[in-house]
Amino acid sequence: MSTEQQDVQVSTEGSILVITLNRPQARNAITLPVAQAIAAAVDELDGNDALAVGIITGADGVFCAGMDLKGFVDGELPQLPGRGFAGIVQAPPAKPLVAAVEGYALAGGFEIALACDLITAGRGARFGIPEVKRGLVAAGGALLRLPERIPPNVATQLALTGEFLDAPRAHELGLVNALVEDGKALDAALDLAAAIAVNGPLAVRASKRIIAEAPGWPREERWTRQEQITDPVFVSHDAIEGASAFAEKRPPNWRGE
């Protein structure tokens, strides 16, 4: 196994794919090889019918400190065409993705978490976009996504001051879905992922897509655009199977079709 592969470890827990950033000596900062490995893992999640949900986390009690600044000074940008920073912020997977955050999720690390659908966090976790302190801009999605996830005035304060947001406050604001004791964020993420994975895969993906895309739809087109996504689900094998399983009081056998 190469060093680049060791820097991102990918494993499975049943139908759940777990992506672990594994550069603890650099607080799991993102390099170009790491971005490429994350992109490959996301492709595996979406392309493998046996996988239902993904989790991204960091090794040794730290989520991610963002871009590797040593690499940046040397001219390396850890972003991919069409995918953006870390190979994910511009192109999250179609399937659900949960961020399990311990320690720091800063700058691009926070933006990776914001590219996920759900976030679990240990109580000691801290979030922040301190780019302005370094003469940079949080261009990996935080300025776009954060005002949609927490009150815009709070997002503005974080962006302009570079201050940190602790996990309990992030949970109060609705950014963090599950606040747990330190060291338990991955367990909480696995629980969330398992609760998602038992549901119909077509329905889950359609629901995620609508939630993600609907804010940009013209108001007069919202119902039409939603129907374009939901109509195929209602006539799918899985829809019939879900109704039949409920009536027959048995677990459904999803086929994703």
mmCIF file of C-alpha atoms in Angstrom:
data_model
loop_
_atom_site.group_PDB
_atom_site.id
_atom_site.type_symbol
_atom_site.label_atom_id
_atom_site.label_comp_id
_atom_site.label_asym_id
_atom_site.label_seq_id
_atom_site.Cartn_x
_atom_site.Cartn_y
_atom_site.Cartn_z
ATOM 1 C CA MET A 1 0.000 0.000 0.000
ATOM 2 C CA SER A 2 1.426 3.403 -0.965
ATOM 3 C CA THR A 3 1.806 6.341 1.411
ATOM 4 C CA GLU A 4 -0.937 8.186 -0.437
ATOM 5 C CA GLN A 5 -3.311 5.267 0.092
ATOM 6 C CA GLN A 6 -2.385 5.073 3.773
ATOM 7 C CA ASP A 7 -3.223 8.760 4.113
ATOM 8 C CA VAL A 8 -6.851 7.898 3.327
ATOM 9 C CA GLN A 9 -8.146 4.636 4.715
ATOM 10 C CA VAL A 10 -11.364 3.199 3.303
ATOM 11 C CA SER A 11 -13.326 0.433 4.993
ATOM 12 C CA THR A 12 -16.851 -0.935 5.057
ATOM 13 C CA GLU A 13 -19.296 -1.704 7.851
ATOM 14 C CA GLY A 14 -21.968 -3.674 6.048
ATOM 15 C CA SER A 15 -23.494 -1.254 3.544
ATOM 16 C CA ILE A 16 -21.684 1.741 5.086
ATOM 17 C CA LEU A 17 -18.439 3.070 3.583
ATOM 18 C CA VAL A 18 -16.088 4.717 6.087
ATOM 19 C CA ILE A 19 -13.476 7.146 4.763
ATOM 20 C CA THR A 20 -10.796 8.005 7.322
ATOM 21 C CA LEU A 21 -8.354 10.867 6.793
ATOM 22 C CA ASN A 22 -5.113 9.494 8.184
ATOM 23 C CA ARG A 23 -2.423 12.181 8.356
ATOM 24 C CA PRO A 24 -2.421 12.780 12.127
ATOM 25 C CA GLN A 25 1.081 14.248 11.997
ATOM 26 C CA ALA A 26 -0.429 17.092 9.926
ATOM 27 C CA ARG A 27 -3.821 17.191 11.680
ATOM 28 C CA ASN A 28 -5.227 15.322 8.660
ATOM 29 C CA ALA A 29 -4.610 18.278 6.347
ATOM 30 C CA ILE A 30 -5.496 17.765 2.706
ATOM 31 C CA THR A 31 -2.875 17.226 0.011
ATOM 32 C CA LEU A 32 -3.526 16.592 -3.671
ATOM 33 C CA PRO A 33 -3.067 12.806 -3.294
ATOM 34 C CA VAL A 34 -5.517 12.866 -0.394
ATOM 35 C CA ALA A 35 -8.039 14.780 -2.526
ATOM 36 C CA GLN A 36 -7.651 12.190 -5.262
ATOM 37 C CA ALA A 37 -8.168 9.355 -2.789
ATOM 38 C CA ILE A 38 -11.309 10.986 -1.352
ATOM 39 C CA ALA A 39 -12.704 11.410 -4.873
ATOM 40 C CA ALA A 40 -12.033 7.746 -5.606
ATOM 41 C CA ALA A 41 -13.778 6.705 -2.380
ATOM 42 C CA VAL A 42 -16.809 8.865 -3.233
ATOM 43 C CA ASP A 43 -16.949 7.242 -6.670
ATOM 44 C CA GLU A 44 -16.886 3.835 -4.993
ATOM 45 C CA LEU A 45 -19.763 4.868 -2.722
ATOM 46 C CA ASP A 46 -21.944 6.005 -5.601
ATOM 47 C CA GLY A 47 -20.916 3.251 -7.990
ATOM 48 C CA ASN A 48 -21.306 0.233 -5.703
ATOM 49 C CA ASP A 49 -24.912 -0.923 -5.292
ATOM 50 C CA ALA A 50 -23.962 -2.756 -2.098
ATOM 51 C CA LEU A 51 -23.174 0.563 -0.410
ATOM 52 C CA ALA A 52 -25.917 2.822 0.927
ATOM 53 C CA VAL A 53 -24.280 5.543 3.036
ATOM 54 C CA GLY A 54 -20.831 7.034 3.512
ATOM 55 C CA ILE A 55 -19.035 8.439 6.556
ATOM 56 C CA ILE A 56 -15.964 10.648 6.518
ATOM 57 C CA THR A 57 -13.888 11.077 9.652
ATOM 58 C CA GLY A 58 -10.350 11.777 10.809
ATOM 59 C CA ALA A 59 -7.784 9.698 12.641
ATOM 60 C CA ASP A 60 -6.403 10.307 16.125
ATOM 61 C CA GLY A 61 -9.079 12.638 17.457
ATOM 62 C CA VAL A 62 -8.873 15.306 14.760
ATOM 63 C CA PHE A 63 -11.215 15.684 11.812
ATOM 64 C CA CYS A 64 -9.228 17.920 9.447
ATOM 65 C CA ALA A 65 -7.263 21.170 9.659
ATOM 66 C CA GLY A 66 -7.966 22.039 6.026
ATOM 67 C CA MET A 67 -5.480 22.507 3.217
ATOM 68 C CA ASP A 68 -1.889 21.435 3.786
ATOM 69 C CA LEU A 69 -0.258 24.880 3.877
ATOM 70 C CA LYS A 70 3.236 23.501 3.274
ATOM 71 C CA GLY A 71 2.005 22.030 0.015
ATOM 72 C CA PHE A 72 0.239 25.277 -0.838
ATOM 73 C CA VAL A 73 3.456 27.261 -0.365
ATOM 74 C CA ASP A 74 5.159 24.783 -2.708
ATOM 75 C CA GLY A 75 2.488 25.418 -5.336
ATOM 76 C CA GLU A 76 0.210 22.435 -4.725
ATOM 77 C CA LEU A 77 -3.564 22.968 -4.718
ATOM 78 C CA PRO A 78 -5.479 19.993 -3.306
ATOM 79 C CA GLN A 79 -8.445 20.333 -5.631
ATOM 80 C CA LEU A 80 -9.743 18.456 -8.652
ATOM 81 C CA PRO A 81 -11.482 19.796 -11.786
ATOM 82 C CA GLY A 82 -15.248 19.687 -11.350
ATOM 83 C CA ARG A 83 -14.899 18.414 -7.784
ATOM 84 C CA GLY A 84 -13.133 21.280 -6.031
ATOM 85 C CA PHE A 85 -11.212 21.167 -2.762
ATOM 86 C CA ALA A 86 -10.529 17.686 -1.351
ATOM 87 C CA GLY A 87 -12.203 16.157 -4.393
ATOM 88 C CA ILE A 88 -15.611 16.572 -2.785
ATOM 89 C CA VAL A 89 -16.787 20.097 -1.913
ATOM 90 C CA GLN A 90 -18.174 20.856 -5.389
ATOM 91 C CA ALA A 91 -19.378 17.328 -6.095
ATOM 92 C CA PRO A 92 -20.674 15.486 -3.015
ATOM 93 C CA PRO A 93 -21.935 11.952 -3.597
ATOM 94 C CA ALA A 94 -25.504 11.242 -4.653
ATOM 95 C CA LYS A 95 -25.780 8.914 -1.664
ATOM 96 C CA PRO A 96 -25.909 10.325 1.883
ATOM 97 C CA LEU A 97 -22.645 11.249 3.582
ATOM 98 C CA VAL A 98 -22.137 11.800 7.318
ATOM 99 C CA ALA A 99 -19.220 13.717 8.844
ATOM 100 C CA ALA A 100 -17.984 12.310 12.171
ATOM 101 C CA VAL A 101 -16.064 15.179 13.753
ATOM 102 C CA GLU A 102 -13.630 15.021 16.656
ATOM 103 C CA GLY A 103 -11.187 17.768 17.545
ATOM 104 C CA TYR A 104 -10.784 20.439 14.912
ATOM 105 C CA ALA A 105 -12.724 20.865 11.658
ATOM 106 C CA LEU A 106 -11.119 24.020 10.363
ATOM 107 C CA ALA A 107 -10.972 25.898 7.058
ATOM 108 C CA GLY A 108 -11.229 23.275 4.303
ATOM 109 C CA GLY A 109 -11.851 20.661 6.973
ATOM 110 C CA PHE A 110 -15.011 22.493 7.970
ATOM 111 C CA GLU A 111 -15.915 22.765 4.287
ATOM 112 C CA ILE A 112 -15.612 18.997 3.910
ATOM 113 C CA ALA A 113 -18.040 18.598 6.813
ATOM 114 C CA LEU A 114 -20.409 21.122 5.225
ATOM 115 C CA ALA A 115 -20.368 19.083 2.008
ATOM 116 C CA CYS A 116 -21.838 16.218 4.048
ATOM 117 C CA ASP A 117 -25.556 15.812 4.709
ATOM 118 C CA LEU A 118 -25.312 15.197 8.445
ATOM 119 C CA ILE A 119 -22.717 15.899 11.132
ATOM 120 C CA THR A 120 -21.998 14.127 14.401
ATOM 121 C CA ALA A 121 -19.484 15.662 16.802
ATOM 122 C CA GLY A 122 -17.742 15.068 20.083
ATOM 123 C CA ARG A 123 -18.360 17.769 22.680
ATOM 124 C CA GLY A 124 -14.810 19.021 22.402
ATOM 125 C CA ALA A 125 -14.957 19.503 18.628
ATOM 126 C CA ARG A 126 -14.451 22.980 17.207
ATOM 127 C CA PHE A 127 -15.418 24.326 13.817
ATOM 128 C CA GLY A 128 -14.061 27.392 12.048
ATOM 129 C CA ILE A 129 -13.145 29.156 8.817
ATOM 130 C CA PRO A 130 -10.063 31.146 9.869
ATOM 131 C CA GLU A 131 -8.908 31.807 6.291
ATOM 132 C CA VAL A 132 -9.133 35.588 6.729
ATOM 133 C CA LYS A 133 -6.455 35.338 9.425
ATOM 134 C CA ARG A 134 -4.116 33.981 6.750
ATOM 135 C CA GLY A 135 -5.094 36.445 4.038
ATOM 136 C CA LEU A 136 -7.198 33.790 2.295
ATOM 137 C CA VAL A 137 -10.895 33.283 1.587
ATOM 138 C CA ALA A 138 -13.021 30.268 2.507
ATOM 139 C CA ALA A 139 -13.666 29.407 -1.125
ATOM 140 C CA GLY A 140 -14.377 25.708 -0.615
ATOM 141 C CA GLY A 141 -18.077 26.131 0.029
ATOM 142 C CA ALA A 142 -18.293 27.561 3.549
ATOM 143 C CA LEU A 143 -19.425 30.994 2.389
ATOM 144 C CA LEU A 144 -22.095 29.337 0.240
ATOM 145 C CA ARG A 145 -23.291 26.560 2.531
ATOM 146 C CA LEU A 146 -22.815 27.877 6.066
ATOM 147 C CA PRO A 147 -25.449 30.674 5.798
ATOM 148 C CA GLU A 148 -27.910 27.969 4.713
ATOM 149 C CA ARG A 149 -27.150 25.789 7.729
ATOM 150 C CA ILE A 150 -26.981 28.353 10.550
ATOM 151 C CA PRO A 151 -28.320 31.918 10.946
ATOM 152 C CA PRO A 152 -26.655 34.103 8.286
ATOM 153 C CA ASN A 153 -25.491 36.679 10.821
ATOM 154 C CA VAL A 154 -23.650 33.974 12.775
ATOM 155 C CA ALA A 155 -22.114 32.632 9.566
ATOM 156 C CA THR A 156 -21.002 36.154 8.663
ATOM 157 C CA GLN A 157 -19.344 36.620 12.051
ATOM 158 C CA LEU A 158 -17.432 33.367 11.676
ATOM 159 C CA ALA A 159 -16.325 34.277 8.150
ATOM 160 C CA LEU A 160 -15.176 37.816 8.962
ATOM 161 C CA THR A 161 -13.520 37.191 12.322
ATOM 162 C CA GLY A 162 -12.132 33.691 11.846
ATOM 163 C CA GLU A 163 -13.474 32.773 15.296
ATOM 164 C CA PHE A 164 -14.198 29.168 16.228
ATOM 165 C CA LEU A 165 -17.599 27.615 16.887
ATOM 166 C CA ASP A 166 -17.651 24.950 19.567
ATOM 167 C CA ALA A 167 -19.647 21.775 19.116
ATOM 168 C CA PRO A 168 -22.338 22.441 21.770
ATOM 169 C CA ARG A 169 -23.128 25.810 20.158
ATOM 170 C CA ALA A 170 -23.069 24.219 16.705
ATOM 171 C CA HIS A 171 -25.583 21.678 17.987
ATOM 172 C CA GLU A 172 -27.799 24.452 19.391
ATOM 173 C CA LEU A 173 -27.748 26.139 15.977
ATOM 174 C CA GLY A 174 -28.751 22.902 14.240
ATOM 175 C CA LEU A 175 -25.474 22.402 12.403
ATOM 176 C CA VAL A 176 -24.553 19.284 14.385
ATOM 177 C CA ASN A 177 -27.144 16.502 14.317
ATOM 178 C CA ALA A 178 -25.760 14.436 17.176
ATOM 179 C CA LEU A 179 -23.609 15.801 19.999
ATOM 180 C CA VAL A 180 -21.847 13.016 21.879
ATOM 181 C CA GLU A 181 -18.996 12.475 24.291
ATOM 182 C CA ASP A 182 -15.531 12.876 22.838
ATOM 183 C CA GLY A 183 -14.413 9.776 20.979
ATOM 184 C CA LYS A 184 -17.979 8.728 20.157
ATOM 185 C CA ALA A 185 -18.624 10.755 16.983
ATOM 186 C CA LEU A 186 -17.887 7.823 14.681
ATOM 187 C CA ASP A 187 -20.178 5.521 16.673
ATOM 188 C CA ALA A 188 -22.948 8.117 16.413
ATOM 189 C CA ALA A 189 -22.313 8.454 12.681
ATOM 190 C CA LEU A 190 -22.517 4.697 12.235
ATOM 191 C CA ASP A 191 -25.852 4.681 14.085
ATOM 192 C CA LEU A 192 -27.188 7.464 11.851
ATOM 193 C CA ALA A 193 -25.893 5.755 8.728
ATOM 194 C CA ALA A 194 -27.479 2.451 9.763
ATOM 195 C CA ALA A 195 -30.841 4.179 10.270
ATOM 196 C CA ILE A 196 -30.577 5.537 6.710
ATOM 197 C CA ALA A 197 -29.258 2.350 5.130
ATOM 198 C CA VAL A 198 -32.360 0.279 5.980
ATOM 199 C CA ASN A 199 -34.533 2.560 3.811
ATOM 200 C CA GLY A 200 -35.252 2.381 0.103
ATOM 201 C CA PRO A 201 -32.119 3.506 -1.782
ATOM 202 C CA LEU A 202 -34.006 5.203 -4.612
ATOM 203 C CA ALA A 203 -36.169 7.111 -2.161
ATOM 204 C CA VAL A 204 -33.171 8.157 -0.065
ATOM 205 C CA ARG A 205 -31.226 9.471 -3.043
ATOM 206 C CA ALA A 206 -34.263 11.291 -4.430
ATOM 207 C CA SER A 207 -34.942 12.883 -1.044
ATOM 208 C CA LYS A 208 -31.331 14.041 -0.713
ATOM 209 C CA ARG A 209 -31.355 15.462 -4.236
ATOM 210 C CA ILE A 210 -34.543 17.451 -3.700
ATOM 211 C CA ILE A 211 -33.353 18.919 -0.400
ATOM 212 C CA ALA A 212 -30.053 19.914 -2.016
ATOM 213 C CA GLU A 213 -31.447 21.362 -5.242
ATOM 214 C CA ALA A 214 -34.822 22.849 -4.295
ATOM 215 C CA PRO A 215 -33.482 26.126 -2.824
ATOM 216 C CA GLY A 216 -32.258 27.089 -6.289
ATOM 217 C CA TRP A 217 -35.454 26.246 -8.138
ATOM 218 C CA PRO A 218 -37.739 29.061 -9.369
ATOM 219 C CA ARG A 219 -40.794 29.055 -7.130
ATOM 220 C CA GLU A 220 -43.203 28.459 -10.025
ATOM 221 C CA GLU A 221 -41.251 25.354 -11.089
ATOM 222 C CA ARG A 222 -40.785 23.702 -7.698
ATOM 223 C CA TRP A 223 -43.569 21.135 -7.957
ATOM 224 C CA THR A 224 -42.769 20.243 -11.558
ATOM 225 C CA ARG A 225 -39.095 19.775 -10.819
ATOM 226 C CA GLN A 226 -39.860 17.696 -7.743
ATOM 227 C CA GLU A 227 -42.156 15.441 -9.763
ATOM 228 C CA GLN A 228 -39.401 14.833 -12.292
ATOM 229 C CA ILE A 229 -37.344 13.326 -9.482
ATOM 230 C CA THR A 230 -40.074 11.567 -7.500
ATOM 231 C CA ASP A 231 -42.231 10.106 -10.300
ATOM 232 C CA PRO A 232 -39.682 7.387 -11.198
ATOM 233 C CA VAL A 233 -39.498 6.401 -7.532
ATOM 234 C CA PHE A 234 -43.261 5.937 -7.210
ATOM 235 C CA VAL A 235 -43.351 3.512 -10.160
ATOM 236 C CA SER A 236 -40.230 1.597 -9.113
ATOM 237 C CA HIS A 237 -39.958 -1.982 -7.946
ATOM 238 C CA ASP A 238 -38.815 -0.703 -4.553
ATOM 239 C CA ALA A 239 -42.001 1.317 -4.068
ATOM 240 C CA ILE A 240 -44.126 -1.791 -4.599
ATOM 241 C CA GLU A 241 -41.786 -3.817 -2.420
ATOM 242 C CA GLY A 242 -41.944 -1.282 0.401
ATOM 243 C CA ALA A 243 -45.746 -1.298 0.422
ATOM 244 C CA SER A 244 -45.884 -5.087 0.181
ATOM 245 C CA ALA A 245 -43.388 -5.557 2.985
ATOM 246 C CA PHE A 246 -45.351 -3.202 5.229
ATOM 247 C CA ALA A 247 -48.599 -5.069 4.535
ATOM 248 C CA GLU A 248 -46.933 -8.433 5.078
ATOM 249 C CA LYS A 249 -45.111 -7.250 8.221
ATOM 250 C CA ARG A 250 -41.672 -8.246 6.970
ATOM 251 C CA PRO A 251 -38.414 -6.400 6.187
ATOM 252 C CA PRO A 252 -38.295 -5.083 2.619
ATOM 253 C CA ASN A 253 -35.906 -6.535 0.070
ATOM 254 C CA TRP A 254 -34.685 -3.449 -1.785
ATOM 255 C CA ARG A 255 -33.284 -3.833 -5.299
ATOM 256 C CA GLY A 256 -32.579 -0.193 -6.073
ATOM 257 C CA GLU A 257 -34.813 -0.333 -9.117
#
